[in-house]
mmCIF file of C-alpha atoms and ligand atoms in Angstrom:
data_model
loop_
_atom_site.group_PDB
_atom_site.id
_atom_site.type_symbol
_atom_site.label_atom_id
_atom_site.label_comp_id
_atom_site.label_asym_id
_atom_site.label_seq_id
_atom_site.Cartn_x
_atom_site.Cartn_y
_atom_site.Cartn_z
ATOM 1 C CA MET U 39 0.000 0.000 0.000
ATOM 2 C CA THR U 40 1.280 3.478 -0.847
ATOM 3 C CA ARG U 41 2.575 5.255 2.250
ATOM 4 C CA ARG U 42 1.575 8.905 2.306
ATOM 5 C CA VAL U 43 3.643 11.459 4.200
ATOM 6 C CA ALA U 44 3.484 15.266 4.083
ATOM 7 C CA ILE U 45 4.970 18.509 5.309
ATOM 8 C CA THR U 46 2.288 20.242 7.368
ATOM 9 C CA GLY U 47 2.050 23.802 8.629
ATOM 10 C CA CYS U 48 0.716 27.183 7.578
ATOM 11 C CA PRO U 49 1.923 28.242 5.089
ATOM 12 C CA VAL U 50 3.609 25.216 3.492
ATOM 13 C CA ALA U 51 4.007 26.356 -0.112
ATOM 14 C CA HIS U 52 7.581 27.553 0.550
ATOM 15 C CA SER U 53 8.786 24.257 2.055
ATOM 16 C CA ARG U 54 11.640 22.511 0.237
ATOM 17 C CA SER U 55 11.040 19.223 2.107
ATOM 18 C CA PRO U 56 9.134 17.607 -0.819
ATOM 19 C CA VAL U 57 12.219 18.014 -3.036
ATOM 20 C CA ILE U 58 14.343 16.084 -0.538
ATOM 21 C CA HIS U 59 11.911 13.249 0.195
ATOM 22 C CA ARG U 60 10.759 12.803 -3.414
ATOM 23 C CA HIS U 61 14.422 12.547 -4.454
ATOM 24 C CA TRP U 62 14.938 9.676 -2.001
ATOM 25 C CA LEU U 63 11.611 7.982 -2.840
ATOM 26 C CA ALA U 64 12.572 7.895 -6.527
ATOM 27 C CA LEU U 65 16.161 6.829 -5.800
ATOM 28 C CA HIS U 66 15.070 3.874 -3.667
ATOM 29 C CA GLY U 67 12.021 2.942 -5.788
ATOM 30 C CA ILE U 68 9.699 3.222 -2.778
ATOM 31 C CA ASP U 69 5.914 3.157 -3.117
ATOM 32 C CA GLY U 70 5.314 6.376 -1.198
ATOM 33 C CA THR U 71 4.325 10.020 -1.614
ATOM 34 C CA TYR U 72 5.413 13.236 0.085
ATOM 35 C CA ASP U 73 3.116 16.249 -0.331
ATOM 36 C CA ARG U 74 2.314 19.609 1.231
ATOM 37 C CA VAL U 75 -0.754 19.813 3.491
ATOM 38 C CA GLU U 76 -1.796 23.146 4.959
ATOM 39 C CA VAL U 77 -2.919 22.825 8.584
ATOM 40 C CA LYS U 78 -4.262 26.020 10.134
ATOM 41 C CA PRO U 79 -3.184 26.627 13.743
ATOM 42 C CA GLU U 80 -6.770 26.280 15.008
ATOM 43 C CA ASP U 81 -7.002 22.827 13.399
ATOM 44 C CA ALA U 82 -3.584 21.662 14.588
ATOM 45 C CA PRO U 83 -4.468 19.894 17.889
ATOM 46 C CA ALA U 84 -7.095 17.633 16.288
ATOM 47 C CA PHE U 85 -5.058 17.084 13.111
ATOM 48 C CA TYR U 86 -1.905 15.857 14.873
ATOM 49 C CA ARG U 87 -3.900 13.678 17.289
ATOM 50 C CA ASP U 88 -5.119 11.636 14.338
ATOM 51 C CA ILE U 89 -2.981 11.990 11.216
ATOM 52 C CA ALA U 90 -4.170 8.565 9.996
ATOM 53 C CA ALA U 91 -7.664 10.035 9.598
ATOM 54 C CA HIS U 92 -6.071 12.338 7.013
ATOM 55 C CA GLY U 93 -4.541 9.388 5.175
ATOM 56 C CA LEU U 94 -1.015 9.998 6.493
ATOM 57 C CA SER U 95 1.502 7.461 7.843
ATOM 58 C CA GLY U 96 3.656 10.288 9.137
ATOM 59 C CA CYS U 97 4.415 13.955 8.652
ATOM 60 C CA ASN U 98 6.821 16.807 9.131
ATOM 61 C CA VAL U 99 5.647 19.863 11.021
ATOM 62 C CA THR U 100 6.654 23.435 10.333
ATOM 63 C CA VAL U 101 5.726 26.855 11.737
ATOM 64 C CA PRO U 102 3.480 27.734 13.474
ATOM 65 C CA ASN U 103 2.424 24.215 14.523
ATOM 66 C CA LYS U 104 5.535 22.719 16.137
ATOM 67 C CA GLU U 105 4.425 23.349 19.745
ATOM 68 C CA ALA U 106 0.824 22.249 19.117
ATOM 69 C CA ALA U 107 2.121 19.076 17.500
ATOM 70 C CA ALA U 108 4.287 18.369 20.552
ATOM 71 C CA ALA U 109 1.255 18.727 22.805
ATOM 72 C CA ALA U 110 -0.745 16.304 20.632
ATOM 73 C CA CYS U 111 1.807 13.461 20.673
ATOM 74 C CA ASP U 112 1.540 10.368 22.900
ATOM 75 C CA GLU U 113 5.311 10.208 23.243
ATOM 76 C CA LEU U 114 8.214 12.591 22.601
ATOM 77 C CA ASP U 115 11.904 11.869 22.080
ATOM 78 C CA ASP U 116 14.475 13.650 24.228
ATOM 79 C CA ALA U 117 15.097 16.493 21.771
ATOM 80 C CA ALA U 118 11.390 17.238 21.280
ATOM 81 C CA ARG U 119 10.775 17.130 25.037
ATOM 82 C CA VAL U 120 13.606 19.539 25.812
ATOM 83 C CA MET U 121 12.706 21.869 22.929
ATOM 84 C CA GLY U 122 8.946 21.657 23.469
ATOM 85 C CA ALA U 123 8.598 21.437 19.690
ATOM 86 C CA VAL U 124 8.089 18.602 17.195
ATOM 87 C CA ASN U 125 9.091 18.612 13.513
ATOM 88 C CA THR U 126 8.656 14.896 12.725
ATOM 89 C CA ILE U 127 5.720 12.614 13.530
ATOM 90 C CA SER U 128 5.414 8.867 13.014
ATOM 91 C CA LEU U 129 2.941 6.238 14.193
ATOM 92 C CA ASP U 130 3.892 3.057 16.033
ATOM 93 C CA ALA U 131 2.274 -0.349 15.408
ATOM 94 C CA ASP U 132 -0.540 0.522 17.853
ATOM 95 C CA GLY U 133 -1.232 3.854 16.165
ATOM 96 C CA ARG U 134 0.354 5.887 18.961
ATOM 97 C CA VAL U 135 1.623 9.286 17.840
ATOM 98 C CA LEU U 136 5.403 9.628 18.256
ATOM 99 C CA GLY U 137 6.949 13.078 18.056
ATOM 100 C CA SER U 138 10.586 13.931 17.512
ATOM 101 C CA ASN U 139 12.660 16.967 16.735
ATOM 102 C CA THR U 140 15.372 16.284 14.168
ATOM 103 C CA ASP U 141 16.714 19.827 13.647
ATOM 104 C CA GLY U 142 19.504 19.209 16.159
ATOM 105 C CA LEU U 143 20.383 15.895 14.500
ATOM 106 C CA GLY U 144 20.456 17.732 11.170
ATOM 107 C CA PHE U 145 22.907 20.248 12.600
ATOM 108 C CA LEU U 146 25.126 17.416 13.895
ATOM 109 C CA GLY U 147 24.873 15.405 10.668
ATOM 110 C CA ASN U 148 26.019 18.419 8.681
ATOM 111 C CA LEU U 149 29.050 19.095 10.889
ATOM 112 C CA ASP U 150 29.938 15.386 10.994
ATOM 113 C CA GLN U 151 29.928 15.265 7.200
ATOM 114 C CA GLU U 152 31.760 18.549 6.596
ATOM 115 C CA VAL U 153 34.255 18.506 9.505
ATOM 116 C CA PRO U 154 34.663 14.871 10.591
ATOM 117 C CA GLY U 155 35.852 14.628 14.204
ATOM 118 C CA TRP U 156 34.836 18.223 15.021
ATOM 119 C CA ASP U 157 33.365 17.149 18.356
ATOM 120 C CA GLY U 158 36.766 15.910 19.513
ATOM 121 C CA GLU U 159 38.215 19.410 19.231
ATOM 122 C CA VAL U 160 35.333 21.718 20.219
ATOM 123 C CA ARG U 161 35.197 22.510 23.927
ATOM 124 C CA HIS U 162 33.631 25.956 23.720
ATOM 125 C CA ALA U 163 30.926 26.817 21.195
ATOM 126 C CA VAL U 164 29.305 30.213 20.729
ATOM 127 C CA VAL U 165 25.746 30.324 19.442
ATOM 128 C CA LEU U 166 24.472 33.617 18.020
ATOM 129 C CA GLY U 167 20.684 33.891 18.377
ATOM 130 C CA ALA U 168 18.106 32.478 20.767
ATOM 131 C CA GLY U 169 15.151 31.551 18.548
ATOM 132 C CA GLY U 170 13.783 28.147 17.538
ATOM 133 C CA ALA U 171 16.878 27.119 15.589
ATOM 134 C CA ALA U 172 19.220 28.104 18.440
ATOM 135 C CA ARG U 173 17.272 25.807 20.721
ATOM 136 C CA ALA U 174 17.984 22.848 18.435
ATOM 137 C CA VAL U 175 21.654 23.778 18.044
ATOM 138 C CA ILE U 176 22.248 24.154 21.801
ATOM 139 C CA TRP U 177 20.536 20.807 22.457
ATOM 140 C CA ALA U 178 22.714 19.194 19.787
ATOM 141 C CA LEU U 179 25.990 20.642 21.056
ATOM 142 C CA LEU U 180 25.312 19.608 24.648
ATOM 143 C CA SER U 181 24.166 16.144 23.569
ATOM 144 C CA ARG U 182 27.558 15.697 21.871
ATOM 145 C CA GLY U 183 29.428 16.602 25.058
ATOM 146 C CA VAL U 184 30.552 20.152 24.210
ATOM 147 C CA LYS U 185 31.666 21.481 27.600
ATOM 148 C CA LYS U 186 30.495 25.078 27.328
ATOM 149 C CA VAL U 187 27.970 26.807 25.067
ATOM 150 C CA SER U 188 27.834 30.610 25.191
ATOM 151 C CA VAL U 189 24.578 32.024 23.846
ATOM 152 C CA VAL U 190 24.620 35.593 22.558
ATOM 153 C CA ASN U 191 21.423 37.258 21.436
ATOM 154 C CA ARG U 192 20.210 40.781 20.645
ATOM 155 C CA THR U 193 17.502 40.299 23.284
ATOM 156 C CA LYS U 194 19.546 38.912 26.157
ATOM 157 C CA SER U 195 16.519 37.834 28.207
ATOM 158 C CA LYS U 196 15.661 35.270 25.512
ATOM 159 C CA ALA U 197 19.160 33.817 25.729
ATOM 160 C CA GLU U 198 18.784 33.647 29.509
ATOM 161 C CA ASP U 199 15.460 31.818 29.190
ATOM 162 C CA LEU U 200 17.023 29.295 26.826
ATOM 163 C CA CYS U 201 20.026 28.712 29.049
ATOM 164 C CA ALA U 202 17.764 28.175 32.064
ATOM 165 C CA ARG U 203 16.151 25.371 30.058
ATOM 166 C CA PHE U 204 19.486 23.723 29.228
ATOM 167 C CA GLY U 205 21.359 24.031 32.514
ATOM 168 C CA ALA U 206 24.759 25.193 33.706
ATOM 169 C CA ASP U 207 26.792 24.273 30.595
ATOM 170 C CA SER U 208 25.004 26.968 28.600
ATOM 171 C CA ILE U 209 25.634 30.611 29.488
ATOM 172 C CA ALA U 210 23.879 33.746 28.227
ATOM 173 C CA CYS U 211 26.391 36.484 27.372
ATOM 174 C CA ASP U 212 26.222 40.132 26.336
ATOM 175 C CA TRP U 213 26.562 40.969 22.651
ATOM 176 C CA ASP U 214 29.075 43.670 23.665
ATOM 177 C CA ASP U 215 31.382 41.004 25.123
ATOM 178 C CA LEU U 216 31.445 39.009 21.903
ATOM 179 C CA GLY U 217 34.825 40.316 20.748
ATOM 180 C CA GLU U 218 36.482 38.992 23.885
ATOM 181 C CA ILE U 219 34.520 35.718 23.880
ATOM 182 C CA LEU U 220 35.544 34.971 20.284
ATOM 183 C CA GLY U 221 39.175 34.747 21.393
ATOM 184 C CA GLU U 222 38.313 31.522 23.214
ATOM 185 C CA THR U 223 35.884 30.030 20.711
ATOM 186 C CA ASP U 224 36.353 26.683 18.938
ATOM 187 C CA LEU U 225 33.050 26.765 17.039
ATOM 188 C CA LEU U 226 30.917 29.776 16.111
ATOM 189 C CA VAL U 227 27.353 29.121 14.934
ATOM 190 C CA ASN U 228 25.077 31.803 13.525
ATOM 191 C CA THR U 229 21.425 30.965 14.149
ATOM 192 C CA THR U 230 20.130 34.517 13.777
ATOM 193 C CA SER U 231 18.362 35.494 10.583
ATOM 194 C CA LEU U 232 21.114 38.048 9.887
ATOM 195 C CA GLY U 233 22.830 37.331 6.586
ATOM 196 C CA MET U 234 19.695 35.757 5.138
ATOM 197 C CA ALA U 235 18.455 37.148 1.803
ATOM 198 C CA GLY U 236 16.500 40.340 2.534
ATOM 199 C CA GLN U 237 18.122 40.783 5.985
ATOM 200 C CA PRO U 238 21.145 42.863 6.972
ATOM 201 C CA ALA U 239 24.498 41.060 7.163
ATOM 202 C CA LEU U 240 25.838 39.993 10.549
ATOM 203 C CA ASP U 241 28.208 42.806 11.493
ATOM 204 C CA LEU U 242 30.919 40.910 13.334
ATOM 205 C CA SER U 243 34.701 40.932 13.090
ATOM 206 C CA LEU U 244 36.182 37.438 13.172
ATOM 207 C CA SER U 245 39.726 38.717 13.761
ATOM 208 C CA ARG U 246 39.791 37.447 17.369
ATOM 209 C CA LEU U 247 38.778 33.877 16.462
ATOM 210 C CA PRO U 248 41.607 31.332 16.821
ATOM 211 C CA GLU U 249 43.014 30.027 13.512
ATOM 212 C CA THR U 250 41.680 26.580 14.374
ATOM 213 C CA ALA U 251 38.078 27.748 14.795
ATOM 214 C CA ILE U 252 35.135 26.426 12.792
ATOM 215 C CA VAL U 253 32.382 28.790 11.599
ATOM 216 C CA ASN U 254 28.928 27.431 10.765
ATOM 217 C CA ASP U 255 26.142 29.620 9.411
ATOM 218 C CA ILE U 256 22.808 27.781 9.430
ATOM 219 C CA VAL U 257 21.303 30.367 7.069
ATOM 220 C CA TYR U 258 21.206 28.718 3.617
ATOM 221 C CA VAL U 259 19.730 31.461 1.392
ATOM 222 C CA PRO U 260 22.195 32.636 0.240
ATOM 223 C CA LEU U 261 24.451 29.626 0.613
ATOM 224 C CA GLU U 262 27.585 31.740 0.993
ATOM 225 C CA THR U 263 26.678 34.349 3.607
ATOM 226 C CA PRO U 264 28.960 37.318 4.336
ATOM 227 C CA LEU U 265 29.910 35.567 7.608
ATOM 228 C CA LEU U 266 31.120 32.459 5.758
ATOM 229 C CA ALA U 267 32.930 34.558 3.171
ATOM 230 C CA ASP U 268 34.760 36.377 6.010
ATOM 231 C CA ALA U 269 35.641 33.079 7.670
ATOM 232 C CA ARG U 270 37.036 31.623 4.429
ATOM 233 C CA ALA U 271 39.010 34.831 3.788
ATOM 234 C CA ARG U 272 40.662 34.302 7.178
ATOM 235 C CA GLY U 273 41.452 30.669 6.313
ATOM 236 C CA LEU U 274 38.993 29.279 8.869
ATOM 237 C CA ARG U 275 36.897 26.185 8.248
ATOM 238 C CA ALA U 276 33.472 27.396 7.078
ATOM 239 C CA VAL U 277 30.313 25.249 6.919
ATOM 240 C CA ASP U 278 27.076 26.365 5.246
ATOM 241 C CA GLY U 279 23.530 25.638 6.417
ATOM 242 C CA LEU U 280 22.177 23.579 3.530
ATOM 243 C CA GLY U 281 23.450 20.316 4.981
ATOM 244 C CA MET U 282 21.474 20.890 8.198
ATOM 245 C CA LEU U 283 18.276 21.132 6.166
ATOM 246 C CA LEU U 284 19.160 17.933 4.304
ATOM 247 C CA HIS U 285 20.310 15.924 7.309
ATOM 248 C CA GLN U 286 17.287 16.820 9.465
ATOM 249 C CA ALA U 287 15.178 14.933 6.919
ATOM 250 C CA VAL U 288 17.099 11.646 7.276
ATOM 251 C CA PRO U 289 15.558 10.242 10.510
ATOM 252 C CA GLY U 290 11.979 10.888 9.371
ATOM 253 C CA PHE U 291 12.468 9.210 5.995
ATOM 254 C CA GLU U 292 14.054 6.184 7.667
ATOM 255 C CA ARG U 293 11.189 5.883 10.147
ATOM 256 C CA TRP U 294 8.412 6.215 7.541
ATOM 257 C CA PHE U 295 9.906 4.255 4.666
ATOM 258 C CA GLY U 296 12.384 1.855 6.332
ATOM 259 C CA VAL U 297 15.494 2.968 4.413
ATOM 260 C CA ARG U 298 18.211 5.215 5.822
ATOM 261 C CA PRO U 299 18.876 7.679 2.981
ATOM 262 C CA ARG U 300 22.173 9.425 2.292
ATOM 263 C CA VAL U 301 22.863 13.098 1.828
ATOM 264 C CA THR U 302 24.787 13.163 -1.436
ATOM 265 C CA ASP U 303 26.223 15.849 -3.714
ATOM 266 C CA GLU U 304 23.480 14.953 -6.189
ATOM 267 C CA LEU U 305 20.738 15.722 -3.625
ATOM 268 C CA ARG U 306 22.487 18.922 -2.617
ATOM 269 C CA ALA U 307 22.585 20.007 -6.264
ATOM 270 C CA ALA U 308 18.880 19.171 -6.716
ATOM 271 C CA LEU U 309 17.951 21.291 -3.709
ATOM 272 C CA LEU U 310 20.178 24.163 -4.780
ATOM 273 C CA ALA U 311 18.560 24.124 -8.222
ATOM 274 C CA ASP U 312 15.138 24.199 -6.593
ATOM 275 C CA LEU U 313 16.122 27.060 -4.278
ATOM 276 C CA GLY U 314 17.480 28.941 -7.284
ATOM 277 C CA ALA U 315 14.207 28.437 -9.103
ATOM 278 C CA ALA U 316 12.238 29.582 -6.048
ATOM 279 C CA SER U 317 14.216 32.787 -5.426
HETATM 280 P P1 NAP H 531 13.536 32.912 15.028
HETATM 281 O O1 NAP H 531 13.010 31.949 16.020
HETATM 282 O O2 NAP H 531 12.653 33.967 14.478
HETATM 283 O O3 NAP H 531 14.859 33.611 15.673
HETATM 284 C C1 NAP H 531 15.516 34.666 14.998
HETATM 285 C C2 NAP H 531 16.787 35.041 15.748
HETATM 286 O O4 NAP H 531 17.471 36.038 14.988
HETATM 287 C C3 NAP H 531 16.527 35.645 17.134
HETATM 288 O O5 NAP H 531 17.537 35.261 18.005
HETATM 289 C C4 NAP H 531 16.602 37.157 16.844
HETATM 290 O O6 NAP H 531 16.965 37.932 17.965
HETATM 291 C C5 NAP H 531 17.698 37.181 15.815
HETATM 292 N N1 NAP H 531 17.624 38.410 14.988
HETATM 293 C C6 NAP H 531 16.698 38.706 14.053
HETATM 294 N N2 NAP H 531 16.952 39.935 13.531
HETATM 295 C C7 NAP H 531 18.053 40.414 14.170
HETATM 296 C C8 NAP H 531 18.803 41.618 14.084
HETATM 297 N N3 NAP H 531 18.454 42.599 13.214
HETATM 298 N N4 NAP H 531 19.882 41.763 14.887
HETATM 299 C C9 NAP H 531 20.252 40.785 15.751
HETATM 300 N N5 NAP H 531 19.563 39.613 15.880
HETATM 301 C C10 NAP H 531 18.483 39.435 15.091
HETATM 302 O O7 NAP H 531 14.108 32.145 13.744
HETATM 303 P P2 NAP H 531 14.704 30.656 13.669
HETATM 304 O O8 NAP H 531 13.617 29.719 13.329
HETATM 305 O O9 NAP H 531 15.514 30.427 14.876
HETATM 306 O O10 NAP H 531 15.629 30.765 12.349
HETATM 307 C C11 NAP H 531 16.772 31.599 12.346
HETATM 308 C C12 NAP H 531 17.553 31.403 11.048
HETATM 309 O O11 NAP H 531 17.996 30.047 10.949
HETATM 310 C C13 NAP H 531 16.741 31.663 9.784
HETATM 311 O O12 NAP H 531 17.583 32.321 8.853
HETATM 312 C C14 NAP H 531 16.406 30.276 9.255
HETATM 313 O O13 NAP H 531 16.289 30.234 7.845
HETATM 314 C C15 NAP H 531 17.634 29.494 9.693
HETATM 315 N N6 NAP H 531 17.338 28.061 9.885
HETATM 316 C C16 NAP H 531 18.064 27.172 9.159
HETATM 317 C C17 NAP H 531 17.828 25.815 9.321
HETATM 318 C C18 NAP H 531 18.603 24.821 8.501
HETATM 319 O O14 NAP H 531 18.168 23.681 8.400
HETATM 320 N N7 NAP H 531 19.734 25.195 7.946
HETATM 321 C C19 NAP H 531 16.861 25.374 10.245
HETATM 322 C C20 NAP H 531 16.157 26.317 10.987
HETATM 323 C C21 NAP H 531 16.411 27.676 10.790
HETATM 324 P P3 NAP H 531 15.861 38.529 18.991
HETATM 325 O O15 NAP H 531 15.525 37.397 19.920
HETATM 326 O O16 NAP H 531 16.547 39.650 19.646
HETATM 327 O O17 NAP H 531 14.670 38.941 18.155
#
């Protein structure tokens, strides 16, 4: 029987997830579909309680429904519980609704692929931003054993709230102290929307970063942000955000369709072509 899966949220027209999952469905010759289904926030609690009633074996969840989806699940994985947000839903054999959050795994999968062994050398990571994506990145870094995560955000109170959620290994810092903090940074991650197409660039000098530092911008439109260009100009290792988007899709596909897919150059090129066509 054809297994139907979808990206759900409101709006969903912009989502690139169908490109990724349809690529893998075709590659592996799987009898499945992956579509876009708009779910209005007021319909979200009932929808996620019973996705089978909508003909779905599983789904992804995007804004603004991630918290409502978490509340509707029978069981959450560790990441979804800590983040209070679900982006991937599957059903177990008894029809129970299982919620997970794979954004953090996507972040880790990207770094693992681009800088193998990074976690052996990163003791101190600095995360810029304190929104939904920062939450996933902080969870991921701590889950990998990074000793200290400094969180720097325009609105410091949001960074403080996040750090209270994650415990003593995460510390909210002032933006004004960033210059000094960068001197002791092994990994810098931008999770703000600065540098994204239509947004101002991130105005930050990287001159204090050690030569061994890694810079990861999770913004992926454009692929080469001014931050990454600066990092490369300084000879630092620079990692773009497209791989995070690709890798976050892996666990869901495996759960729904029983095959662990790979993030290949071919898939990356397909997504880049689609993003080019969409912009
Ligand atoms: P969000 O929840 O809206 O958070 C936005 C963050 O950016 C906040 O920390 C905000 O600070 C900061 N910010 C916005 N404008 C700013 C400015 N002018 N100056 C300083 N800080 C500013 O968004 P999100 O969901 O976390 O997403 C953030 C970015 O990550 C987006 O570009 C998104 O495309 C990207 N992303 C990528 C992936 C991937 O797979 N690669 C996944 C998720 C997100 P305040 O708290 O002070 O407002």
